[in-house]
Coordinates of C-alpha atoms in Angstrom, one line a residue:
Chain A
M1 CA 0.0 -0.1 0.1
N2 CA 2.9 2.3 0.4
D3 CA 3.7 2.1 -3.1
A4 CA 5.0 5.2 -4.5
V5 CA 1.6 7.0 -6.0
L6 CA 3.0 9.7 -8.5
P7 CA 0.8 10.3 -11.7
R8 CA 2.0 8.3 -14.6
P9 CA 0.7 9.4 -18.0
L10 CA -1.7 7.1 -19.9
R11 CA -2.4 7.7 -23.7
L12 CA -5.9 8.4 -24.9
A13 CA -7.0 5.2 -27.3
A14 CA -10.3 6.0 -28.2
V15 CA -13.3 8.4 -27.3
R16 CA -16.8 7.9 -27.4
D17 CA -19.8 10.3 -27.0
E18 CA -22.4 8.6 -24.3
N19 CA -24.7 11.5 -24.2
A20 CA -25.1 15.2 -24.9
R21 CA -22.7 16.3 -21.8
T22 CA -20.7 13.3 -21.4
R23 CA -18.0 11.2 -23.3
T24 CA -16.3 7.9 -22.6
F25 CA -12.4 7.9 -22.7
V26 CA -10.2 4.8 -23.1
F27 CA -6.9 4.7 -22.5
D28 CA -3.9 2.1 -23.8
A29 CA -3.4 0.5 -20.4
S30 CA -5.2 -1.6 -18.2
I31 CA -5.1 -1.3 -14.2
D32 CA -5.5 -3.5 -11.1
A33 CA -8.5 -1.8 -9.5
A34 CA -12.1 -3.3 -8.6
P35 CA -15.5 -1.8 -9.2
G36 CA -16.2 1.4 -6.9
Q37 CA -12.6 2.5 -6.9
F38 CA -11.6 5.7 -8.3
A39 CA -8.3 7.4 -10.1
M40 CA -7.3 11.0 -10.2
L41 CA -6.4 12.2 -13.4
W42 CA -4.1 15.3 -14.1
L43 CA -3.6 17.7 -17.0
P44 CA -0.5 19.3 -15.8
G45 CA -0.6 22.8 -15.5
L46 CA -4.6 22.9 -15.1
D47 CA -5.9 20.4 -12.0
E48 CA -6.2 17.2 -11.0
K49 CA -9.8 15.7 -10.2
P50 CA -11.2 12.2 -9.1
F51 CA -13.2 9.6 -11.3
S52 CA -14.8 6.9 -11.0
L53 CA -13.2 3.9 -13.0
L54 CA -15.8 2.7 -15.7
D55 CA -13.9 0.1 -16.7
T56 CA -10.3 -1.4 -15.9
D57 CA -9.2 -3.2 -18.9
P58 CA -8.5 -1.2 -20.6
V59 CA -8.8 1.4 -18.4
S60 CA -11.8 4.0 -19.0
F61 CA -13.6 6.6 -17.3
A62 CA -17.1 8.2 -18.6
I63 CA -17.2 12.0 -17.6
A64 CA -19.3 14.7 -18.1
A65 CA -18.4 18.5 -19.3
V66 CA -19.6 20.3 -16.2
G67 CA -16.0 22.7 -15.5
P68 CA -12.9 24.0 -16.7
F69 CA -11.1 20.8 -16.0
T70 CA -13.8 18.3 -17.7
R71 CA -14.2 20.7 -20.4
A72 CA -10.3 20.6 -21.3
L73 CA -10.8 16.6 -21.1
H74 CA -13.8 17.0 -23.8
R75 CA -11.1 18.3 -26.0
L76 CA -8.4 15.7 -26.3
S77 CA -8.2 13.3 -28.7
V78 CA -6.9 9.9 -29.7
G79 CA -3.6 9.8 -29.0
D80 CA -3.4 12.6 -26.5
S81 CA -2.1 12.0 -22.7
V82 CA -3.9 12.1 -19.6
W83 CA -1.8 11.4 -16.2
L84 CA -3.4 9.0 -13.8
R85 CA -2.6 8.7 -9.9
G86 CA -4.0 5.7 -8.2
P87 CA -6.2 3.6 -7.8
F88 CA -7.7 4.7 -4.6
G89 CA -10.4 3.7 -2.3
T90 CA -12.6 1.1 -0.9
P91 CA -14.6 -1.0 -3.7
F92 CA -18.1 -2.3 -3.9
A93 CA -17.8 -6.0 -2.6
L94 CA -20.8 -7.9 -4.0
R95 CA -22.6 -9.7 -0.9
G96 CA -25.5 -12.3 -1.7
D97 CA -26.7 -13.4 -5.2
D98 CA -29.2 -11.2 -6.2
H99 CA -28.4 -7.5 -7.2
L100 CA -29.7 -3.9 -7.3
L101 CA -27.9 -1.4 -9.0
V102 CA -29.0 2.4 -8.7
G103 CA -27.5 4.8 -10.3
G104 CA -28.5 8.9 -10.6
G105 CA -27.0 11.1 -13.2
Y106 CA -23.4 10.3 -13.6
G107 CA -23.7 8.2 -11.0
V108 CA -23.9 5.4 -13.3
A109 CA -20.7 4.9 -14.3
P110 CA -19.1 2.6 -11.9
L111 CA -22.1 0.3 -11.7
L112 CA -21.5 -0.9 -15.0
L113 CA -18.6 -2.7 -13.6
L114 CA -20.2 -4.2 -10.8
A115 CA -23.1 -5.4 -13.2
R116 CA -20.5 -7.2 -15.4
Q117 CA -18.6 -8.8 -12.4
G118 CA -22.3 -10.0 -10.6
L119 CA -23.2 -11.2 -14.1
A120 CA -20.1 -13.2 -15.1
M121 CA -20.8 -15.0 -11.7
G122 CA -24.1 -16.1 -12.8
H123 CA -25.7 -13.6 -10.2
R124 CA -29.4 -11.7 -10.9
V125 CA -28.6 -7.8 -11.5
R126 CA -31.3 -5.6 -11.4
T127 CA -30.2 -2.0 -12.6
V128 CA -32.4 1.6 -12.0
I129 CA -30.8 4.6 -14.3
G130 CA -32.0 8.0 -13.0
A131 CA -31.3 11.3 -14.7
R132 CA -33.5 14.6 -14.8
T133 CA -34.3 14.3 -18.6
A134 CA -33.4 11.7 -21.4
G135 CA -30.5 13.4 -22.9
E136 CA -28.9 13.0 -19.4
L137 CA -29.5 9.3 -19.1
L138 CA -26.4 7.4 -19.1
L139 CA -25.0 3.7 -20.4
V140 CA -28.6 2.3 -20.4
D141 CA -27.9 0.5 -23.5
A142 CA -24.2 -0.9 -22.0
T143 CA -26.2 -2.2 -18.9
R144 CA -28.5 -3.7 -20.8
A145 CA -26.0 -5.1 -23.1
A146 CA -24.3 -6.3 -20.4
G147 CA -27.1 -8.6 -19.3
A148 CA -28.8 -6.8 -16.8
T149 CA -32.6 -5.7 -16.2
V150 CA -32.8 -1.8 -16.4
A151 CA -35.6 0.3 -15.3
V152 CA -35.3 3.8 -16.6
T153 CA -36.7 7.1 -14.8
T154 CA -36.5 10.7 -15.7
E155 CA -38.1 13.5 -13.6
D156 CA -39.4 15.1 -16.5
G157 CA -41.1 11.8 -18.1
S158 CA -39.0 12.1 -21.4
A159 CA -37.7 8.7 -21.2
G160 CA -38.5 5.5 -19.0
E161 CA -40.9 6.1 -16.1
R162 CA -41.7 9.8 -14.9
G163 CA -40.4 10.3 -11.6
R164 CA -36.8 9.5 -9.5
V165 CA -35.1 6.1 -8.8
T166 CA -36.5 5.7 -5.3
D167 CA -39.8 5.2 -7.2
V168 CA -38.6 2.1 -8.5
V169 CA -36.4 1.0 -5.7
G170 CA -39.6 1.5 -3.5
R171 CA -41.3 -1.0 -5.5
W172 CA -38.6 -3.8 -5.6
L173 CA -37.9 -3.5 -2.5
A174 CA -41.3 -4.4 -1.5
D175 CA -42.2 -7.0 -3.8
D176 CA -39.0 -8.8 -4.9
R177 CA -36.3 -7.9 -2.4
P178 CA -32.5 -7.8 -3.6
A179 CA -29.6 -9.0 -1.4
T180 CA -28.2 -6.0 -1.5
L181 CA -28.3 -2.7 -2.6
Y182 CA -25.7 -1.0 -4.1
A183 CA -25.7 3.0 -5.3
C184 CA -23.8 5.9 -6.7
G185 CA -25.1 9.2 -7.4
P186 CA -25.9 12.6 -5.8
H187 CA -25.9 13.1 -2.0
G188 CA -29.4 13.3 -1.4
M189 CA -30.5 10.2 -3.6
L190 CA -27.9 8.2 -1.5
A191 CA -29.9 9.3 1.4
A192 CA -33.1 8.6 0.4
L193 CA -32.0 5.0 -0.7
R194 CA -30.2 4.6 2.8
D195 CA -32.9 5.2 4.6
Q196 CA -35.4 2.8 2.2
A197 CA -33.0 -0.2 2.4
G198 CA -32.3 0.6 6.2
R199 CA -36.6 0.3 6.4
A200 CA -36.5 -2.5 4.3
G201 CA -33.5 -4.7 5.9
V202 CA -31.5 -5.0 2.9
P203 CA -27.8 -4.2 3.2
F204 CA -26.5 -1.8 1.2
E205 CA -23.7 -0.2 -0.3
L206 CA -23.0 3.5 -1.1
S207 CA -20.4 5.6 -3.1
W208 CA -20.2 9.1 -2.0
E209 CA -18.4 11.9 -3.7
A210 CA -16.7 14.5 -2.1
Y211 CA -13.8 16.9 -2.9
M212 CA -10.6 15.1 -2.8
R213 CA -7.1 16.1 -2.6
C214 CA -4.8 13.3 -1.3
G215 CA -6.7 10.4 -2.1
I216 CA -4.5 8.4 0.3
G217 CA -6.3 9.3 3.7
I218 CA -4.2 11.7 5.0
C219 CA -5.5 15.3 4.1
G220 CA -9.2 15.1 5.8
S221 CA -10.6 17.2 3.0
C222 CA -12.9 14.1 2.2
E223 CA -14.4 13.5 5.4
H224 CA -18.1 12.4 5.4
D225 CA -20.1 11.2 8.5
G226 CA -16.3 10.8 10.7
M227 CA -15.3 8.5 7.5
L228 CA -12.4 9.6 4.7
L229 CA -14.1 8.9 1.4
C230 CA -11.0 8.8 -0.5
A231 CA -9.6 5.8 1.9
D232 CA -12.3 4.3 4.0
G233 CA -15.0 4.9 0.9
P234 CA -15.7 5.5 -1.6
V235 CA -18.2 3.0 -0.6
L236 CA -19.3 3.0 2.7
C237 CA -21.5 0.0 4.0
G238 CA -24.5 -0.1 6.0
G239 CA -27.7 -2.3 6.8
Chain B
M1 CA -11.5 -18.8 18.6
A2 CA -10.0 -22.0 19.8
E3 CA -6.2 -20.5 18.9
M4 CA -4.9 -17.4 19.2
T5 CA -2.9 -15.8 16.7
H6 CA 0.8 -14.6 17.0
E7 CA -0.8 -10.9 17.1
A8 CA -3.1 -11.6 19.7
R9 CA -0.6 -13.4 22.3
D10 CA 1.8 -10.7 21.3
A11 CA -1.3 -8.4 22.6
D12 CA -1.9 -9.8 25.4
R13 CA 1.8 -10.4 26.7
N14 CA 2.0 -6.5 26.0
D15 CA -1.0 -5.7 28.7
D16 CA 1.0 -7.0 31.2
L17 CA 4.1 -5.1 30.4
T18 CA 3.8 -1.6 32.5
V19 CA 5.8 1.3 31.2
D20 CA 4.7 4.5 32.0
L21 CA 4.1 6.4 28.6
T22 CA 2.6 9.6 30.1
V23 CA 4.4 12.7 29.6
D24 CA 4.3 16.3 30.8
L25 CA 4.2 18.9 27.8
C26 CA 4.0 22.4 29.7
G27 CA 2.2 20.8 32.7
V28 CA -0.2 19.0 30.6
R29 CA -0.5 15.6 30.7
L30 CA -0.5 13.4 27.4
P31 CA -1.4 9.7 27.7
N32 CA 1.6 8.9 25.4
P33 CA 4.2 11.1 23.7
L34 CA 2.7 10.6 20.1
V35 CA 1.2 13.8 19.0
L36 CA -0.8 13.8 15.6
A37 CA 0.9 16.7 13.8
S38 CA -0.4 19.5 12.1
G39 CA -2.0 19.2 8.6
I40 CA -3.1 15.6 8.9
L41 CA -6.5 14.8 9.1
G42 CA -7.1 17.7 11.8
T43 CA -9.7 19.2 9.6
H44 CA -12.5 17.7 11.1
A45 CA -13.6 16.8 15.2
S46 CA -14.7 13.4 14.1
L47 CA -11.5 12.3 12.6
M48 CA -9.6 13.8 15.3
H49 CA -11.6 12.1 17.7
R50 CA -10.8 9.1 15.6
V51 CA -7.3 9.4 15.8
A52 CA -7.9 9.8 19.4
I53 CA -9.2 6.5 19.7
A54 CA -7.0 5.1 17.9
G55 CA -4.1 5.7 20.3
A56 CA -2.7 9.3 20.0
G57 CA -1.4 11.2 22.8
A58 CA -2.1 14.6 22.1
I59 CA -4.0 15.9 19.0
T60 CA -2.9 18.7 16.6
A61 CA -5.8 20.6 14.7
K62 CA -5.2 21.6 11.4
S63 CA -3.4 24.9 11.1
C64 CA -6.0 28.2 10.7
G65 CA -5.7 32.0 10.0
P66 CA -7.4 35.0 9.7
A67 CA -9.9 34.2 7.2
P68 CA -11.1 31.4 5.4
R69 CA -9.0 30.3 2.9
G70 CA -9.5 27.3 0.0
G71 CA -5.4 26.7 -0.2
H72 CA -4.0 25.5 -3.3
V73 CA -5.8 23.4 -6.6
N74 CA -4.5 19.9 -7.3
P75 CA -2.4 18.0 -7.1
S76 CA -1.6 19.2 -3.6
C77 CA -0.3 16.0 -1.7
V78 CA 1.1 13.1 -3.1
A79 CA 3.3 10.3 -2.1
W80 CA 6.9 9.1 -4.1
D81 CA 9.2 7.0 -3.2
N82 CA 10.4 7.9 0.2
G83 CA 7.6 9.8 2.0
L84 CA 4.7 12.9 0.9
L85 CA 5.2 15.9 -0.9
N86 CA 2.1 18.3 -0.4
A87 CA 1.5 22.1 -0.6
I88 CA -2.2 22.3 0.5
G89 CA -1.6 26.0 1.1
L90 CA -3.3 26.3 4.4
A91 CA -6.8 25.7 3.8
N92 CA -9.1 26.7 6.5
P93 CA -12.4 27.7 7.8
G94 CA -10.6 30.8 9.2
A95 CA -10.3 31.7 13.1
V96 CA -14.1 32.3 13.9
D97 CA -15.5 29.1 12.6
E98 CA -12.4 27.3 13.7
V99 CA -13.5 28.1 17.2
A100 CA -16.5 26.1 17.0
L101 CA -14.5 23.2 15.2
L102 CA -12.0 23.1 18.3
V103 CA -14.5 23.3 20.8
A104 CA -16.5 20.2 19.4
T105 CA -13.3 18.7 19.1
K106 CA -12.1 19.3 22.4
A107 CA -15.5 17.9 23.9
L108 CA -15.0 14.6 22.1
L109 CA -11.3 14.2 23.3
A110 CA -11.5 15.3 26.8
P111 CA -13.1 12.2 28.2
L112 CA -10.4 10.1 26.7
G113 CA -7.9 12.2 28.4
V114 CA -6.3 13.4 24.9
P115 CA -5.4 16.8 25.0
L116 CA -6.1 19.3 22.1
I117 CA -3.3 21.5 20.4
A118 CA -5.0 24.1 18.3
S119 CA -2.7 25.5 15.5
I120 CA -2.5 29.0 13.9
F121 CA -0.7 31.0 10.9
A122 CA -1.3 34.6 9.8
D123 CA 0.6 36.7 7.3
D124 CA 1.4 39.3 9.8
V125 CA 2.5 39.7 13.4
D126 CA -0.6 41.5 14.6
G127 CA -2.7 38.7 12.6
F128 CA -0.8 36.1 14.8
A129 CA -2.2 37.8 18.0
R130 CA -5.6 38.2 16.7
V131 CA -6.1 34.8 15.5
A132 CA -4.6 33.1 19.2
A133 CA -7.0 35.7 20.8
T134 CA -9.9 34.7 18.9
I135 CA -9.1 31.1 19.2
A136 CA -8.5 31.1 23.0
A137 CA -12.5 31.2 23.3
A138 CA -12.0 27.5 22.4
E139 CA -9.7 26.7 25.4
P140 CA -7.0 24.5 23.4
D141 CA -5.0 22.8 25.8
L142 CA -1.4 24.1 24.1
L143 CA -1.2 26.6 21.2
E144 CA 0.8 25.6 18.2
V145 CA 2.3 28.8 16.3
N146 CA 3.2 27.8 13.0
I147 CA 5.5 30.2 11.5
S148 CA 6.9 27.6 9.3
C149 CA 4.5 26.7 6.0
P150 CA 6.6 26.5 3.3
N151 CA 4.1 26.4 0.9
V152 CA 2.7 30.2 1.2
A153 CA 6.0 32.2 0.5
S154 CA 4.3 34.1 -2.9
E155 CA 1.6 35.1 -0.7
F156 CA 3.1 35.6 2.5
G157 CA 6.7 35.9 1.6
E158 CA 9.6 34.4 3.6
P159 CA 8.2 32.4 6.8
F160 CA 8.5 33.8 9.9
A161 CA 10.6 31.0 10.8
A162 CA 13.6 32.2 8.8
S163 CA 14.9 34.7 11.0
C164 CA 15.4 35.2 14.7
A165 CA 13.8 38.8 14.6
S166 CA 10.6 37.8 12.8
A167 CA 10.5 34.2 14.9
S168 CA 10.9 36.0 18.2
A169 CA 8.0 39.3 17.1
V170 CA 5.4 36.5 16.3
T171 CA 6.1 34.7 19.5
A172 CA 6.1 37.4 21.7
A173 CA 2.8 39.0 20.1
V174 CA 1.2 35.6 20.8
R175 CA 2.8 35.3 24.5
A176 CA 1.2 38.7 25.1
A177 CA -2.4 37.6 23.5
V178 CA -2.9 34.1 25.8
D179 CA -2.5 32.4 28.6
M180 CA -2.5 29.0 27.3
P181 CA 1.1 27.6 26.7
I182 CA 2.5 28.0 23.4
I183 CA 4.3 25.6 21.1
V184 CA 6.6 27.5 18.3
K185 CA 7.0 25.1 15.1
L186 CA 9.9 25.8 13.3
A187 CA 11.8 25.2 9.9
P188 CA 14.7 23.3 9.0
N189 CA 16.0 25.0 5.9
V190 CA 17.2 28.4 8.3
A191 CA 20.9 29.4 8.6
D192 CA 20.7 29.3 12.1
L193 CA 18.4 27.1 13.7
A194 CA 19.6 27.1 17.3
R195 CA 19.8 30.8 17.3
I196 CA 16.3 30.9 16.2
A197 CA 15.1 28.4 18.9
Q198 CA 16.7 30.6 21.5
A199 CA 15.0 33.7 20.3
V200 CA 11.6 32.4 20.5
V201 CA 12.0 30.9 24.0
D202 CA 13.7 34.0 25.2
A203 CA 10.0 35.5 23.5
G204 CA 8.2 33.5 25.4
A205 CA 7.9 30.1 23.6
D206 CA 6.8 27.2 26.3
A207 CA 8.0 24.5 23.9
I208 CA 9.2 24.1 20.6
C209 CA 8.2 21.7 17.5
A210 CA 10.7 20.5 15.0
I211 CA 10.4 20.4 12.6
N212 CA 8.0 21.8 9.7
T213 CA 8.3 20.2 6.2
M214 CA 11.1 20.8 4.2
P215 CA 10.8 22.4 0.8
G216 CA 11.2 20.2 -2.2
L217 CA 9.8 20.0 -6.1
L218 CA 9.1 16.7 -7.9
V219 CA 8.9 16.9 -11.8
D220 CA 7.0 15.1 -14.0
A221 CA 9.1 13.7 -16.6
E222 CA 6.9 13.5 -19.5
S223 CA 5.3 16.4 -19.1
G224 CA 8.4 18.3 -17.8
R225 CA 6.0 20.0 -15.3
P226 CA 6.0 20.2 -11.4
V227 CA 3.6 17.5 -10.2
L228 CA 2.4 19.9 -7.4
A229 CA 0.0 22.5 -8.9
N230 CA 1.9 25.0 -6.4
R231 CA 5.0 23.8 -8.2
T232 CA 7.1 23.3 -4.7
G233 CA 5.7 21.9 -1.6
G234 CA 6.8 20.5 1.6
I235 CA 8.7 16.9 2.0
S236 CA 7.6 14.5 5.0
G237 CA 7.7 11.0 5.8
A238 CA 10.7 9.1 5.6
A239 CA 12.9 11.4 3.6
L240 CA 12.4 13.8 6.3
K241 CA 13.8 12.0 9.4
P242 CA 17.2 12.4 9.5
V243 CA 16.5 16.4 8.9
A244 CA 14.2 16.1 12.2
L245 CA 16.7 14.0 14.1
Y246 CA 19.4 16.7 13.3
A247 CA 17.0 19.8 14.6
V248 CA 15.7 18.2 17.5
D249 CA 19.4 17.4 18.9
L250 CA 20.7 20.9 17.7
I251 CA 17.6 22.5 19.3
A252 CA 17.7 20.2 22.9
R253 CA 21.4 21.4 23.2
A254 CA 20.4 25.2 22.7
V255 CA 17.4 25.5 24.7
R256 CA 15.9 23.9 27.4
V257 CA 12.2 23.7 26.7
P258 CA 10.3 20.7 25.6
I259 CA 10.5 19.7 22.0
I260 CA 8.0 18.0 19.8
G261 CA 10.2 16.4 17.5
T262 CA 8.3 15.7 14.0
G263 CA 9.6 14.3 10.9
G264 CA 9.6 10.9 8.9
V265 CA 8.8 8.9 12.5
R266 CA 6.8 5.7 11.8
S267 CA 7.7 3.0 14.4
A268 CA 8.4 2.8 18.0
V269 CA 12.2 2.8 16.9
D270 CA 12.1 6.2 15.3
V271 CA 10.3 7.4 18.2
V272 CA 13.3 6.1 20.4
E273 CA 15.4 7.9 18.3
M274 CA 13.5 11.1 18.3
L275 CA 13.5 11.1 22.0
S276 CA 17.3 10.1 22.1
A277 CA 17.8 13.2 20.4
G278 CA 16.1 15.4 23.1
A279 CA 12.4 15.1 22.1
A280 CA 10.1 15.6 24.7
A281 CA 7.1 14.1 22.9
V282 CA 7.0 13.3 19.0
G283 CA 4.6 14.3 16.0
I284 CA 3.4 11.7 14.1
G285 CA 2.0 12.6 10.6
S286 CA 3.1 11.0 7.4
A287 CA 3.1 7.8 8.9
V288 CA -1.1 7.8 8.7
Y289 CA -0.9 7.1 4.8
G290 CA -0.5 3.5 4.7
A291 CA -1.3 2.6 8.2
G292 CA -4.3 4.9 8.8
P293 CA -5.0 6.2 12.4
D294 CA -4.3 3.2 13.7
V295 CA -0.5 3.7 13.4
F296 CA -0.9 5.5 17.2
G297 CA -1.9 2.4 19.0
L298 CA 0.4 0.3 17.1
V299 CA 3.5 2.8 17.6
A300 CA 2.3 3.3 21.1
R301 CA 2.1 -0.8 22.0
D302 CA 5.6 -1.4 20.3
L303 CA 7.3 1.6 22.2
V304 CA 5.9 -0.1 25.6
R305 CA 7.4 -3.4 24.4
W306 CA 10.6 -2.1 23.5
L307 CA 11.2 -0.5 26.6
A308 CA 10.1 -3.2 28.6
E309 CA 12.2 -5.4 27.0
R310 CA 15.3 -3.1 28.0
N311 CA 14.0 -2.5 31.0
L312 CA 14.1 1.0 30.5
T313 CA 11.7 4.5 30.8
L314 CA 10.7 7.4 28.4
A315 CA 13.0 9.4 30.8
D316 CA 15.9 6.8 30.3
V317 CA 16.1 7.3 26.6
R318 CA 15.4 11.1 26.6
G319 CA 18.2 13.1 25.6
R320 CA 20.9 10.0 24.8
T321 CA 22.9 11.7 22.1
Q322 CA 23.8 14.8 24.3
R323 CA 25.5 12.8 26.6
A324 CA 28.9 12.0 26.8
P325 CA 30.5 8.7 25.4
S326 CA 30.9 6.1 28.1
W327 CA 34.7 4.5 27.7
P328 CA 37.8 5.8 29.2
E329 CA 39.8 5.4 26.0
A330 CA 39.6 7.8 23.2
A331 CA 39.4 6.7 20.0
T332 CA 42.5 6.3 17.7
P333 CA 42.4 9.7 15.0
A334 CA 41.6 9.1 11.8
P335 CA 44.1 8.8 9.6
V336 CA 45.1 11.3 6.9
P337 CA 44.6 10.1 3.3
Q338 CA 47.8 9.8 1.2
A339 CA 48.5 10.6 -2.0
D340 CA 49.6 7.9 -4.5
H341 CA 53.1 8.1 -4.5
A342 CA 54.0 7.1 -7.5
L343 CA 51.7 9.5 -9.3
V344 CA 53.6 12.0 -7.2
A345 CA 57.1 11.1 -8.5
N346 CA 55.7 10.6 -12.0
P347 CA 53.2 13.2 -12.9
Q348 CA 51.0 12.2 -15.9
P349 CA 50.4 14.7 -18.3
V350 CA 47.0 16.3 -18.2
L351 CA 44.4 15.4 -20.7
R352 CA 42.7 18.0 -22.5

């Protein structure tokens, strides 16, 4: 664990658009990491930010252009370099053989790898993917293609069921309880899912987002409920 | 479990050992000499509580200044082969909000008997006095005066720790502003550390923390850029240990106040080395990387064992580097190196 963890350059092997704001970046390298872990991506001279791994072989990230750093990333082309530090953090750990995965907004990214892991073991994998509107839905086709059941919700009803992921989760927790619930998305969504799963008595693993600096559990920037999201998390278990 | 693990047996045996690890630091009782160094996990009451539960003997909060600061952008802290390099840039919520954080932290630490050390910085002498007076409302057990952050020179200029006059002026101003014991944190990269230590003690410092991080630069070969956004940062961890031991030994021979020896301490043996150099207590910071907060309990346990196995107390090991050799003989003087006689007799032509 005390190996040197300095940024190393990776070359962009492919980029593809996932939706209007989100692009997948595929690099020419693999990484020894598990679903839910993250890496710090660095553009020398600009900034360094944490991103959940979309895939480990090859290393891939699904990243929305929401600020200066991600906009700069979106301007890169195949052959350009991005520096990576990591992987960091505690991953999701599959428990039982009937999994409910819930992704809100850009939070879907780390769940595809988890879905594939569960499906490869012959487990049942159900996924709820939500967004504000159809154009912001992420990885719906890829998750279906992987073989998972996918329910879609949008707040404006432009795709799937009108409403929020918690509406579908509430029904599935009541009618057809999974062994474990896994989720990644906005903090409000995670807090609601924690309450839902807690009431239903279903164990849960939630991936929380935070501003991160060191990524290695020493600076304290990412504190959340007494935990360090970079080291104890980003996935915190309960239930 | 039917069978105990080696670790469990070792832990049990350790429980039987009785070595007093308590330390008196300026009239404040520490359950052990292991102090959480400033800048590590000192951002939240919950994290400082966790480090205290893990076995720290005192907790230093992250340094706070007159106003809220976001600090430097990323990368601001990275691990490398022999330690860490950081330039967080004194990110803090400002002294007013820090008071609430310290009050909450002290309430969590007090039942554990673990004292709280607040830490302050400012960009001028009056600022130090004002921040100290504000922070005093939280009644921390001790106050660290951080005059040695190496990562804000572009805004603040040369650290106050760089000269006797500025170090002494800040110390005197803080001394006049508060009643609690004050610890002045010194920098390693100064021309005359012993004189600076003497100057801050003369100005009213009750203790010295030695040392802050050492300025350093990491460069990424592929991009040719500094790795940290701030370009330079402070070196901590294993690479800093000989520098810290050097500083503690030097300061211990110059002044009589207690020293918190800080820099590269990761194990009980490192602690013993730091105490031997003259430290009264020992800061641990970068070692949290890898081992997590549990490093405090593990090092404390190993320290008890190390001392017990040798039938020594903390007082026995403290300041051993300062003591005279015990041999009646003097060592044979080292020989003067001799030039090669053949070359002296037959000089070779100089190649151009």
